[in-house]
mmCIF file of C-alpha atoms in Angstrom:
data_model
loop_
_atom_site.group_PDB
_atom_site.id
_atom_site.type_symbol
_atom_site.label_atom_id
_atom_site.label_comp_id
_atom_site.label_asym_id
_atom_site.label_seq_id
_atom_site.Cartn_x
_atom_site.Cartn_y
_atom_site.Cartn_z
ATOM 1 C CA UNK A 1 -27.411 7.665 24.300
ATOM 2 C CA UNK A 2 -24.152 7.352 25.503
ATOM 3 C CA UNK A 3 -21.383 8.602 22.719
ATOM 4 C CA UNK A 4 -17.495 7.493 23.105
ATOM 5 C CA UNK A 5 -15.385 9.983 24.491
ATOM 6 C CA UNK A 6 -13.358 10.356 21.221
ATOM 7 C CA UNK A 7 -16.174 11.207 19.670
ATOM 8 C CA UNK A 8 -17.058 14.178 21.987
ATOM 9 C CA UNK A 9 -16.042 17.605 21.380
ATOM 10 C CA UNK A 10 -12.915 19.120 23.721
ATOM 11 C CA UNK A 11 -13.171 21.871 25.232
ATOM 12 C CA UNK A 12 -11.222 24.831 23.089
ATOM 13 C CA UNK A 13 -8.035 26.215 23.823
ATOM 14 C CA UNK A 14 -8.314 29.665 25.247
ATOM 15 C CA UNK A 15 -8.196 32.373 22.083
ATOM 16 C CA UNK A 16 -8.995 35.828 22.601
ATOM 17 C CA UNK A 17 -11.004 37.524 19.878
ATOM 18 C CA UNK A 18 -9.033 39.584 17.930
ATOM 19 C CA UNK A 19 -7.196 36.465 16.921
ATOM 20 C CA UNK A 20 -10.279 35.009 14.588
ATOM 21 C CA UNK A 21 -10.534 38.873 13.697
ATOM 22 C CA UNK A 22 -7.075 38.750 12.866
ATOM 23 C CA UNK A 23 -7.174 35.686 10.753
ATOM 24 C CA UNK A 24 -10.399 36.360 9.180
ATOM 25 C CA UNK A 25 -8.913 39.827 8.375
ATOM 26 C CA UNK A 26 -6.078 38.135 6.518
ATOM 27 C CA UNK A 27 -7.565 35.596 4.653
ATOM 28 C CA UNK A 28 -10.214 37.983 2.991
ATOM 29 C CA UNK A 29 -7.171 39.946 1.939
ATOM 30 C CA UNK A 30 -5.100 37.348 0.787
ATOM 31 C CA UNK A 31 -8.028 35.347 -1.258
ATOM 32 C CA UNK A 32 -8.912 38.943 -2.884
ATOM 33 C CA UNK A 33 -5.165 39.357 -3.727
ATOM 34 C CA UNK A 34 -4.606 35.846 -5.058
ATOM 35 C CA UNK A 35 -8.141 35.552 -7.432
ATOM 36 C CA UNK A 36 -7.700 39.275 -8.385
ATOM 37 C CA UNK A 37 -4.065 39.715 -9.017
ATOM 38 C CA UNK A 38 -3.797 35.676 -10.882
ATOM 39 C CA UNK A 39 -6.079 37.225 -13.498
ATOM 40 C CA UNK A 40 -3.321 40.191 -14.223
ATOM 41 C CA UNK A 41 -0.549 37.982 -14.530
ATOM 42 C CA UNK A 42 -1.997 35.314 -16.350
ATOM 43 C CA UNK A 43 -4.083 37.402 -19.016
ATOM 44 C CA UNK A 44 -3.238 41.056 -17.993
ATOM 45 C CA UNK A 45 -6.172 42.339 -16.782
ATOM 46 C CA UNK A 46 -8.535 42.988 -13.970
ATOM 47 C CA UNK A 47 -12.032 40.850 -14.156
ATOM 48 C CA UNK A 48 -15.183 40.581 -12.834
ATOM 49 C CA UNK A 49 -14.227 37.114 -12.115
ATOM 50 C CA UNK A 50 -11.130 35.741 -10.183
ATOM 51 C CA UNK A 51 -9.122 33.220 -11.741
ATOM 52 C CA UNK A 52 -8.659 30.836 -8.901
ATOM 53 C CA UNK A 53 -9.431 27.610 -7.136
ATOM 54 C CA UNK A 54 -11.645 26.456 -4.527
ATOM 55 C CA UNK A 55 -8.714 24.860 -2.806
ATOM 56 C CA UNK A 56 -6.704 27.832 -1.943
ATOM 57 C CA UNK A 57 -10.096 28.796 0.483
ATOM 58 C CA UNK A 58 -8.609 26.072 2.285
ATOM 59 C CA UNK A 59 -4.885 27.057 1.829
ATOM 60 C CA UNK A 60 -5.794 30.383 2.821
ATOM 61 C CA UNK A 61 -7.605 28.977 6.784
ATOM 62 C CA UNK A 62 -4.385 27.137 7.408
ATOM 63 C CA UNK A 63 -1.604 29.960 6.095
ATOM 64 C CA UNK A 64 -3.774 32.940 7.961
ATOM 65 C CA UNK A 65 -4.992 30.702 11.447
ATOM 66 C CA UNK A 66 -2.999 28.481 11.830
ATOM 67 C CA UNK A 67 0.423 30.096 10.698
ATOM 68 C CA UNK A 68 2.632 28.385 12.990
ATOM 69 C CA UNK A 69 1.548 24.829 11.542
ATOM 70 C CA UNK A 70 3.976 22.901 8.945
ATOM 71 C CA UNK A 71 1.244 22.257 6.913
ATOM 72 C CA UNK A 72 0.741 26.222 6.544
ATOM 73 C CA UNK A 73 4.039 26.947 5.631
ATOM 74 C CA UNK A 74 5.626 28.183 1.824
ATOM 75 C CA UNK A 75 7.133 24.882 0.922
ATOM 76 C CA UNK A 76 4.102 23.422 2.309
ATOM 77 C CA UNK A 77 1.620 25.517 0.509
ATOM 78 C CA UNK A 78 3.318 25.987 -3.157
ATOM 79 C CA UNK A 79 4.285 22.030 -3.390
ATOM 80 C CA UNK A 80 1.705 20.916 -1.641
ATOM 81 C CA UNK A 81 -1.021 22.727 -4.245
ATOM 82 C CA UNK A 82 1.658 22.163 -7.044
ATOM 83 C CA UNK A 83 2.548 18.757 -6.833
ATOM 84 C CA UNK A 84 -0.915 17.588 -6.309
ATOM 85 C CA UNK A 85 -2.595 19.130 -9.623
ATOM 86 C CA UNK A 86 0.089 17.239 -11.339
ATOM 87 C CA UNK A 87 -1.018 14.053 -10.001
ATOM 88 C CA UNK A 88 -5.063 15.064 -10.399
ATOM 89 C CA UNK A 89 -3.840 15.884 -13.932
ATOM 90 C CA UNK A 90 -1.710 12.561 -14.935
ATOM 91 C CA UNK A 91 -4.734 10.397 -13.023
ATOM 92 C CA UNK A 92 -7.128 11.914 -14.981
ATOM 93 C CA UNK A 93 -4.943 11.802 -18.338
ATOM 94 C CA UNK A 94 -4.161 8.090 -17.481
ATOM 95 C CA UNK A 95 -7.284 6.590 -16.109
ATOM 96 C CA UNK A 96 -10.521 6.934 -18.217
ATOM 97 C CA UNK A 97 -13.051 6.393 -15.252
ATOM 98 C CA UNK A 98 -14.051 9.742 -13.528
ATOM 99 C CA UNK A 99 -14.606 7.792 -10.132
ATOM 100 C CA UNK A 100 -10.769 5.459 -10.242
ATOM 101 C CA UNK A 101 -9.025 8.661 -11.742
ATOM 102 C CA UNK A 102 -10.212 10.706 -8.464
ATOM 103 C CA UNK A 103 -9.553 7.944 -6.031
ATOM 104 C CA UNK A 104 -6.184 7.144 -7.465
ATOM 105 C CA UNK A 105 -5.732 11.276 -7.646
ATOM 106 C CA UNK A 106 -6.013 12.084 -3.917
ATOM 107 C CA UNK A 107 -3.852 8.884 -3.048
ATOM 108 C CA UNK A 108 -1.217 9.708 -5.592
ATOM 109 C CA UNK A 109 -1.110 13.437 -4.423
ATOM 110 C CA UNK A 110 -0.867 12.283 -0.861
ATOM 111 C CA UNK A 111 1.597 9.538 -1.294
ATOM 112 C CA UNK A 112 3.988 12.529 -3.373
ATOM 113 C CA UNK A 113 3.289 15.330 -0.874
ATOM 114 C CA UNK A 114 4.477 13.519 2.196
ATOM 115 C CA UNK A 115 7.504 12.068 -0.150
ATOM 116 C CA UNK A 116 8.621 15.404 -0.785
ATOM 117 C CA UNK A 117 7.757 16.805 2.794
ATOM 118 C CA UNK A 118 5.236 19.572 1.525
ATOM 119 C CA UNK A 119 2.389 17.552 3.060
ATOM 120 C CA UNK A 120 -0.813 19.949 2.189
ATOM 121 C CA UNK A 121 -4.309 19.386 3.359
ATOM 122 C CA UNK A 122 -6.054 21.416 0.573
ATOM 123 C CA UNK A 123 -3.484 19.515 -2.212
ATOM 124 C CA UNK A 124 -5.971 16.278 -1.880
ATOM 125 C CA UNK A 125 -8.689 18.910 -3.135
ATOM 126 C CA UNK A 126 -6.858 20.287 -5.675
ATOM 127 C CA UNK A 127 -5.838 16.652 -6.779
ATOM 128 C CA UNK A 128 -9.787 15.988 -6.734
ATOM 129 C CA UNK A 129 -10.956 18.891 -8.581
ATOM 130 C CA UNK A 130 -8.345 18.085 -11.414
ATOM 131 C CA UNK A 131 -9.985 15.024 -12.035
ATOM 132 C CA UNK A 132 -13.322 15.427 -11.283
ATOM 133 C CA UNK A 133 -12.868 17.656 -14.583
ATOM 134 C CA UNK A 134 -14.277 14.477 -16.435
ATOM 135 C CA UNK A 135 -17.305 14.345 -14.712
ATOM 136 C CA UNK A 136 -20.051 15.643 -16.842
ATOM 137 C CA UNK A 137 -18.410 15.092 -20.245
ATOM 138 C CA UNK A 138 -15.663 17.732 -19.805
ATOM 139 C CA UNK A 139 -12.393 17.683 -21.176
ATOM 140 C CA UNK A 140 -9.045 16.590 -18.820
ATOM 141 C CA UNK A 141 -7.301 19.355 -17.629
ATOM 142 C CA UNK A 142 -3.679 20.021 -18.998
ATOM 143 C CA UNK A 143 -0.499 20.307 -16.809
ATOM 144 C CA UNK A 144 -0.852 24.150 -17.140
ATOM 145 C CA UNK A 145 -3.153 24.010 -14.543
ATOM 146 C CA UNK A 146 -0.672 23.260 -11.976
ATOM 147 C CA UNK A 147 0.966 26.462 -13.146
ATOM 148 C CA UNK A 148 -2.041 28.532 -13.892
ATOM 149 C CA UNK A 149 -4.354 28.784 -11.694
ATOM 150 C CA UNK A 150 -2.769 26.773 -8.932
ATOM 151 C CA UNK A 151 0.829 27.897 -8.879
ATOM 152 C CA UNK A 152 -0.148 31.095 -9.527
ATOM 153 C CA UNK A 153 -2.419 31.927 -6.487
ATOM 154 C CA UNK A 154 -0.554 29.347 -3.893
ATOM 155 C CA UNK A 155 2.339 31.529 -4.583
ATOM 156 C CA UNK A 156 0.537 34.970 -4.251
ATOM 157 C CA UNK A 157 -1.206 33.565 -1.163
ATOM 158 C CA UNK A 158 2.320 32.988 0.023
ATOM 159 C CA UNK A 159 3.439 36.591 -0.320
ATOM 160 C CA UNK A 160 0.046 38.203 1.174
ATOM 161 C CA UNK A 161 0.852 35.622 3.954
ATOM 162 C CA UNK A 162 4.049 37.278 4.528
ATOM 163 C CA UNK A 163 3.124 41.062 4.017
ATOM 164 C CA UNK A 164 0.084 40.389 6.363
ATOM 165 C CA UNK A 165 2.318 38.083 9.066
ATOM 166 C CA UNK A 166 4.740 41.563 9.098
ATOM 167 C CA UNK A 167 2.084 44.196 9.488
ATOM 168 C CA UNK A 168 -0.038 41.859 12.017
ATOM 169 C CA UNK A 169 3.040 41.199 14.145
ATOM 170 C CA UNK A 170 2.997 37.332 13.502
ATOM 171 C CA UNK A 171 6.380 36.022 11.676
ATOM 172 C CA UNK A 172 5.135 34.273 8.370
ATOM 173 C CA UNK A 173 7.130 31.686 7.657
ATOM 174 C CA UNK A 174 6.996 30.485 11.017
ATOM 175 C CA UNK A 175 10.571 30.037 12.540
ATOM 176 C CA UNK A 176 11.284 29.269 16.335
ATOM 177 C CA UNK A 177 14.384 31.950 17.942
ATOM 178 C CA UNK A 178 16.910 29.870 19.213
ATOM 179 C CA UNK A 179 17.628 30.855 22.945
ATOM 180 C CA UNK A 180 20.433 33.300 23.178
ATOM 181 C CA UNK A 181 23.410 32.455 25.140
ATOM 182 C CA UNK A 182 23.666 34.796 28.252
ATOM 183 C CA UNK A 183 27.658 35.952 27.087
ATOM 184 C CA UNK A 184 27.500 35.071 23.481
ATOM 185 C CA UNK A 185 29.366 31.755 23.415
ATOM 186 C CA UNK A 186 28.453 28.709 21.671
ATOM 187 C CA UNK A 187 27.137 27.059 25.021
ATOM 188 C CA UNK A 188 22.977 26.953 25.453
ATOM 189 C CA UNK A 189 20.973 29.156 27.486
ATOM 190 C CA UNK A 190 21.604 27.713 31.640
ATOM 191 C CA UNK A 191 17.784 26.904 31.676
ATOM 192 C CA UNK A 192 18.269 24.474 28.748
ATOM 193 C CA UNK A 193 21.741 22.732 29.657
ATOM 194 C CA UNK A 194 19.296 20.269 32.357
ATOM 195 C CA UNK A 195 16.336 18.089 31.840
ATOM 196 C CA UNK A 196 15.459 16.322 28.785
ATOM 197 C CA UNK A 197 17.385 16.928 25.945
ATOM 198 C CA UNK A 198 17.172 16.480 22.039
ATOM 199 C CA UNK A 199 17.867 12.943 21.711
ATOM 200 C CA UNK A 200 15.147 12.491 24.409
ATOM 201 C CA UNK A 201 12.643 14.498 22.126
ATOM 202 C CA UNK A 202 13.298 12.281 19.310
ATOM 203 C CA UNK A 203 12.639 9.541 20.702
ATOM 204 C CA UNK A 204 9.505 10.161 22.216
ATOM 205 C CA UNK A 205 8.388 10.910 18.514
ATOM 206 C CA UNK A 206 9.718 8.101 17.314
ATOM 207 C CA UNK A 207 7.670 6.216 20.054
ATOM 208 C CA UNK A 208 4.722 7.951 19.546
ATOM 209 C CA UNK A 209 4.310 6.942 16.092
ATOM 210 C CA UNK A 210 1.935 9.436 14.361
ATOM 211 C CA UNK A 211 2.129 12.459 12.246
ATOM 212 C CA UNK A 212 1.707 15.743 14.121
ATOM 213 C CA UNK A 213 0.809 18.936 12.861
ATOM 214 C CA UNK A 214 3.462 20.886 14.993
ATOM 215 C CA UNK A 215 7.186 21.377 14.250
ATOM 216 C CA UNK A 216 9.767 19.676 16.521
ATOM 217 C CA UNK A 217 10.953 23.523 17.429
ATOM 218 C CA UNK A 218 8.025 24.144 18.610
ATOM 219 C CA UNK A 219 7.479 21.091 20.975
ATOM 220 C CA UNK A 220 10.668 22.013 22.183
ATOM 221 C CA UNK A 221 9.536 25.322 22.891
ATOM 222 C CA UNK A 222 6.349 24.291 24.171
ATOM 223 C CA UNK A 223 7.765 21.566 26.839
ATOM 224 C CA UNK A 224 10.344 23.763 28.220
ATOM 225 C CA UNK A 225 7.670 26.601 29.074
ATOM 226 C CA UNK A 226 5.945 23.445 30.344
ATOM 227 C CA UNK A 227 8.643 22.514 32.830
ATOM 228 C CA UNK A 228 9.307 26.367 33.662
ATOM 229 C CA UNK A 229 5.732 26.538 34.753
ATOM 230 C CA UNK A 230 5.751 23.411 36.558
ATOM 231 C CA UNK A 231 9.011 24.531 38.247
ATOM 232 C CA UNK A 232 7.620 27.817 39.799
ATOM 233 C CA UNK A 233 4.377 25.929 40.976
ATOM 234 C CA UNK A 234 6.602 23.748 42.880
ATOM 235 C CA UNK A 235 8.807 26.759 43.874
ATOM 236 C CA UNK A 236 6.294 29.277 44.794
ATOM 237 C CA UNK A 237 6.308 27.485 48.362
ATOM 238 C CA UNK A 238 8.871 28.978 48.979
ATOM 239 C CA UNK A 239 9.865 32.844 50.438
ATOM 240 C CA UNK A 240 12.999 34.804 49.735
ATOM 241 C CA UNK A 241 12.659 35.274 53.682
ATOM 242 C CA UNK A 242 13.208 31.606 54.410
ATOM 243 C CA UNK A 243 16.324 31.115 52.059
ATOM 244 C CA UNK A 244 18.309 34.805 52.311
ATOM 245 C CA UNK A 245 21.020 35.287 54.615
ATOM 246 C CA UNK A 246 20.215 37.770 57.639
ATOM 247 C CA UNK A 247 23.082 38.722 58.552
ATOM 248 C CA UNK A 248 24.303 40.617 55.694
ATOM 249 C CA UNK A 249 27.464 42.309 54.671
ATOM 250 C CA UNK A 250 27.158 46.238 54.424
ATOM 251 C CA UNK A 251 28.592 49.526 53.747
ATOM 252 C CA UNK A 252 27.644 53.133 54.581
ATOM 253 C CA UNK A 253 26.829 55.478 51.828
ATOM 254 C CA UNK A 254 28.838 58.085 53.566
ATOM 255 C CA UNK A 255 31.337 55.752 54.526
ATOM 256 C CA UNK A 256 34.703 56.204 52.929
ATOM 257 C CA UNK A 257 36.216 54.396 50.047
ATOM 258 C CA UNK A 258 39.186 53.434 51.580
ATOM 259 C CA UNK A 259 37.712 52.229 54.688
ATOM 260 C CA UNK A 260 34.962 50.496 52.695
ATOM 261 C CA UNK A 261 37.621 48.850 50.331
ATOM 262 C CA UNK A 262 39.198 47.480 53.308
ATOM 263 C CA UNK A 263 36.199 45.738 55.127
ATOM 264 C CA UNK A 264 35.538 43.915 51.611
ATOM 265 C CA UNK A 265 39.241 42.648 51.737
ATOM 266 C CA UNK A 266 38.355 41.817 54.936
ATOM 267 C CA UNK A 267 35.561 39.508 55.249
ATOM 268 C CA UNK A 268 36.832 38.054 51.379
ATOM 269 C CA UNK A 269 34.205 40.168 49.083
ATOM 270 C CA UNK A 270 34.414 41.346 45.646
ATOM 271 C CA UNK A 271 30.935 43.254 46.060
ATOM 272 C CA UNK A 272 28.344 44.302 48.998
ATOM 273 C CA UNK A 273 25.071 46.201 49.229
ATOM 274 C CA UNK A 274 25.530 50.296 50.829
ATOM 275 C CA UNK A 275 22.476 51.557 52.864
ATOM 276 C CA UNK A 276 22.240 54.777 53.831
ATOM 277 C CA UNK A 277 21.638 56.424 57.497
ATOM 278 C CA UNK A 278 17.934 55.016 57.434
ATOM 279 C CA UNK A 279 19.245 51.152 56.734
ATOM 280 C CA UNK A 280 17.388 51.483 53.049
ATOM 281 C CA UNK A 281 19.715 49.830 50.627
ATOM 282 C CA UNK A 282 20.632 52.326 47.893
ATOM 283 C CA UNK A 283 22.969 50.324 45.835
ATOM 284 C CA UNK A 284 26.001 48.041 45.650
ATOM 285 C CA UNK A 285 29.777 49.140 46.100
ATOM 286 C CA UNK A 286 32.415 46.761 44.703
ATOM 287 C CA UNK A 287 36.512 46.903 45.043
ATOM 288 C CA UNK A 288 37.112 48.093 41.765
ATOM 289 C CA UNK A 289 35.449 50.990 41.841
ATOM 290 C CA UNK A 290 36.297 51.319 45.796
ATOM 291 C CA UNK A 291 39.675 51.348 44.839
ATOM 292 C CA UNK A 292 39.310 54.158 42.056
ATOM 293 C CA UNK A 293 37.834 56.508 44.677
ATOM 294 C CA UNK A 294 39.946 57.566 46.929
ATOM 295 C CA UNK A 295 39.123 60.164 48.798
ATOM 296 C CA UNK A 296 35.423 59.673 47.888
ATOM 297 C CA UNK A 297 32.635 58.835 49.923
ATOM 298 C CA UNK A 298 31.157 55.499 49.075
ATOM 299 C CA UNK A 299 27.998 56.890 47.495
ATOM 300 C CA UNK A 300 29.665 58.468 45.048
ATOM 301 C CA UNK A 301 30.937 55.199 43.362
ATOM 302 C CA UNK A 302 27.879 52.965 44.517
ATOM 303 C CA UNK A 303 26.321 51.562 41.301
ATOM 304 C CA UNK A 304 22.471 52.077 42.289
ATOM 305 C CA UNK A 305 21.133 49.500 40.284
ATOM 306 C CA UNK A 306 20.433 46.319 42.299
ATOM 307 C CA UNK A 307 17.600 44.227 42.167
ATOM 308 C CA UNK A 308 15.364 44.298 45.056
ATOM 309 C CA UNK A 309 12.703 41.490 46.451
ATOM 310 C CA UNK A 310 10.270 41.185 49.758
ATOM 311 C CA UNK A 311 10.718 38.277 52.223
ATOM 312 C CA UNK A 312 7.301 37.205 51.152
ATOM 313 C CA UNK A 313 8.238 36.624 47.361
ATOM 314 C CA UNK A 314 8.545 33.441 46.135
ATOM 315 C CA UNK A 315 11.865 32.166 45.121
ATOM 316 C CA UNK A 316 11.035 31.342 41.301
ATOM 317 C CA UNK A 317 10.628 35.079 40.792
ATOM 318 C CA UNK A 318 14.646 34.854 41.205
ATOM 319 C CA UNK A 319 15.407 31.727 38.988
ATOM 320 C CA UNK A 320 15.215 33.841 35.735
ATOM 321 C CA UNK A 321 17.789 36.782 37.509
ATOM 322 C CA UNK A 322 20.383 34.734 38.858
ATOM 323 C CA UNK A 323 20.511 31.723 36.465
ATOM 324 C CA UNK A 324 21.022 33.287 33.300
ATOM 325 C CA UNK A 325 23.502 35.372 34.908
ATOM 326 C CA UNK A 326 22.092 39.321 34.549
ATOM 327 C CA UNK A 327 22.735 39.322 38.409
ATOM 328 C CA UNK A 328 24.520 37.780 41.444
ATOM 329 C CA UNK A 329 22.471 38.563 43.920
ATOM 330 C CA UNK A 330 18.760 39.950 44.967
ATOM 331 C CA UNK A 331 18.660 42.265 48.273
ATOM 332 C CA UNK A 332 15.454 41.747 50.268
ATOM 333 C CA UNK A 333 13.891 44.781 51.863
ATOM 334 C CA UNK A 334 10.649 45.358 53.796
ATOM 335 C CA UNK A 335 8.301 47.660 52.880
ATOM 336 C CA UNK A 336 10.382 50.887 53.831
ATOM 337 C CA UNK A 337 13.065 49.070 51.569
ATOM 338 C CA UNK A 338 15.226 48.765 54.703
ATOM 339 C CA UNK A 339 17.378 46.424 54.189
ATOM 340 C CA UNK A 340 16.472 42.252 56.084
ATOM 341 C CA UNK A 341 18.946 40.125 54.170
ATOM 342 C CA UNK A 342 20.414 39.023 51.186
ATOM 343 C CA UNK A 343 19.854 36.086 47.940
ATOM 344 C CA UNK A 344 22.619 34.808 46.151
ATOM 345 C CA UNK A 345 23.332 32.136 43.364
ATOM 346 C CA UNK A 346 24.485 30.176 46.207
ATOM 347 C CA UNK A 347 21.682 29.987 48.199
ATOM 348 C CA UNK A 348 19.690 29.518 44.948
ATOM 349 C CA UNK A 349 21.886 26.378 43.870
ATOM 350 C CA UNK A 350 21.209 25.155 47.624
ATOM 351 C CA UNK A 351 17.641 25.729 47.652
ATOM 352 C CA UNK A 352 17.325 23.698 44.549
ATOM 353 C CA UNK A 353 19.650 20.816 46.306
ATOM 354 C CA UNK A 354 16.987 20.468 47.861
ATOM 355 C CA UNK A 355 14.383 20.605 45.728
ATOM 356 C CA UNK A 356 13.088 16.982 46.016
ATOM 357 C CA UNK A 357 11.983 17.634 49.448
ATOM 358 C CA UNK A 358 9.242 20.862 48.760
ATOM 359 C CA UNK A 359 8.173 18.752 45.487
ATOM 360 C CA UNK A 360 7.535 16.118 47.799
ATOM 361 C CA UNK A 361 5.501 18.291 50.221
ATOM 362 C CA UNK A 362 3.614 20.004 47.284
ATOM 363 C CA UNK A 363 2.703 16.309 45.641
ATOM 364 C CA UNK A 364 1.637 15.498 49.234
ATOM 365 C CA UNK A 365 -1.152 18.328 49.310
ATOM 366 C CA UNK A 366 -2.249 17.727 45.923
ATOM 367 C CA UNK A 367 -1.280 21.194 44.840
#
C-alpha cells in the first residue's frame, strides 16, 4: 500500500547525543523540583507524593528540548498553564455535561491563549483535566487550582528552566543577539545592510499564512546563515591566486624608515606589507609609524600582525575579514610564506561585481 507523502515520516534533523541527554537531564530535574518543592510552598512540607499535574510532563519536553521555541518560553509556559485552568475551571462550573464542559474547555483555553499570545500546547491538557474533574461523580475544581497546583509548578518549572539553561550553556529564555556593529554606531552589521530585509520577512509570513513554532528572530537568523552558506558555495570557485594583485608593493625589514616613508608617498600608500631578506612577509609598515621612526630600521616599527592566505584558498574565507572591516587586506604566501601577491577590499568588491558570472557557471554544473 501506497501511503501519501505527508503522511510519511521525514528524515530527522541531525542531533548529536548529548543533546537528548541534555534535555532528558533537565527535565527529570525540573519535574522533581516542581512536584517536590509545590508541596513546600503550598502546605510546608516534603511528601511522599508531589503535588503536581500531568500537564507540566508536557511543559517540561517543550521548556527543556525545545528551549528555543515560543511555545517553551516563561510567558508562554506560566499563561499558557494559567489561563487555561481558568477556562477548564469556568467550563466545568458553567456547563453541567462532563463531555460539552471539556470540549468547550480546550476551545475556550485555546481561543484565550493565542488572544493573549502565551499560546501553550500542554494548556489544552490542563484545560481538559480541569473539567474532566466531573467525570466519575467528582466535584468541579475551584479557581485555586489555577494557582495551586498549576501556577505553582509552571512557575518553578520556569526557574529550574533557567538555572539549568545557565549551567548547561543554553540561554533560557531564549533571546536572539542582535549583530554588533563593526565600530559601534547605530548602522547594521555590512553582511546585513544587502539582501532581503525586514519588511521582506514580514511579508513572506504574512503570505504564508500559518502559525509557526519559531520566532521571527530566529528566521532571521536562520536565513541569513542560509544565504552565507549559499554565498561561499558559490564563492569557493574561486582562488585568492586568481583575484590578488602580483605585483605587490613592498618594503625591506632592514630598510630604513625614512626611505620606506618615502616610497609609500611615492606610489600614494598609507600602508604596505615588509618581507625580509628571504621575500617571507613579516608584517605591515604604515606612514604613521614610518614617520615616528626615524632613524629606525623598518622592522622595528612593522606591526607583525597581518593576515595571511595561500593562492589556492577560496575567496569566501576572506568575505568575513575584509567586510566587516577587522582588516584591509590579506597577503598571499606560498608555502615558505614568501610573499606571491596581495587581496584587498577592492579586489573583493570587484570580484563580487562580478559575481553573476561564477553563479552562473556553478548553476551550469549543477553544483
Amino acid at each position: 500500500m501506497n501511503l501519501p507523502r505527508t503522511l510519511l515520516p521525514r528524515a530527522p534533523a541531525p542531533l548529536r547525543l548529548r543533546e537528548p541527554l541534555r534535555a532528558a537531564a533537565g527535565a527529570l530535574l525540573g519535574v522533581a523540583a516542581a512536584g517536590g518543592l509545590a508541596r513546600l510552598l503550598v502546605e510546608g512540607q516534603i511528601g511522599a507524593d508531589p503535588l503536581i499535574v500531568a500537564p507540566i510532563g508536557a511543559s517540561a519536553v517543550l521548556v527543556f528540548a525545545v528551549p528555543a521555541s515560543p511555545l517553551a518560553q516563561p510567558r508562554a509556559v506560566l499563561g499558557g498553564n494559567v489561563v487555561s485552568a481558568l477556562a477548564g475551571v469556568s467550563c466545568t462550573l458553567l456547563i453541567s455535561h462532563p463531555a460539552l464542559a471539556a470540549a468547550f474547555a480546550v476551545a475556550a483555553a485555546i481561543f484565550a491563549m493565542s488572544l493573549l499570545g502565551c499560546l501553550h500546547p500542554p494548556g489544552g491538557a490542563v484545560a481538559l483535566g480541569a473539567a474532566l474533574a466531573l467525570s466519575g461523580g467528582g466535584e468541579p475544581l475551584g479557581y485555586g487550582y489555577a494557582l495551586a497546583p498549576v501556577g505553582v509548578c509552571s512557575a518553578l518549572l520556569v526557574l529550574a528552566g533557567m538555572a539549568y539553561g545557565r549551567l548547561s550553556g543554553h540561554a533560557y529564555p531564549h533571546r536572539v543577539a542582535a549583530a554588533p556593529s563593526p565600530h559601534d554606531t547605530a548602522d547594521p552589521a555590512p553582511d546585513r545592510r544587502f539582501g532581503y530585509t525586514p519588511a521582506d520577512l514580514d511579508a513572506a509570513l504574512a503570505q504564508y499564512g500559518e502559525l509557526l513554532d519559531v520566532a521571527r528572530e530566529d528566521l532571521d537568523a536562520l536565513f541569513r546563515q542560509v544565504e552565507l552558506q549559499a554565498h561561499r558555495r558559490l564563492h569557493a570557485e574561486i582562488a585568492c591566486g586568481e583575484v590578488m594583485s602580483r605585483d605587490v608593493i613592498k618594503v625591506l625589514a632592514d630598510q630604513s624608515c625614512e626611505s620606506a616613508l618615502a616610497f609609500l608617498r611615492e606610489h600614494d600608500l598609507r600602508a604596505a606589507p615588509v618581507i625580509d631578506a628571504a621575500g617571507r612577509c613579516v608584517g605591515m609598515a604604515r606612514r604613521a609609524e614610518l614617520a615616528a621612526g626615524t632613524g629606525k630600521p623598518v622592522e622595528a616599527v612593522l606591526d607583525p600582525f597581518v593576515h595571511k592566505v595561500r593562492p589556492g584558498t577560496p575567496i569566501e574565507a576572506l568575505m568575513p575579514l575584509l567586510s566587516s572591516g577587522a582588516a584591509h587586506e590579506a597577503m598571499v604566501v606560498d608555502e615558505d610564506r614568501v610573499l606571491v601577491g596581495v587581496i584587498t577590499q577592492t579586489d573583493l568588491l570587484a570580484v563580487l561585481y562580478r559575481a553573476h558570472v561564477v553563479e552562473a557557471v556553478v548553476s551550469a554544473r549543477g553544483v
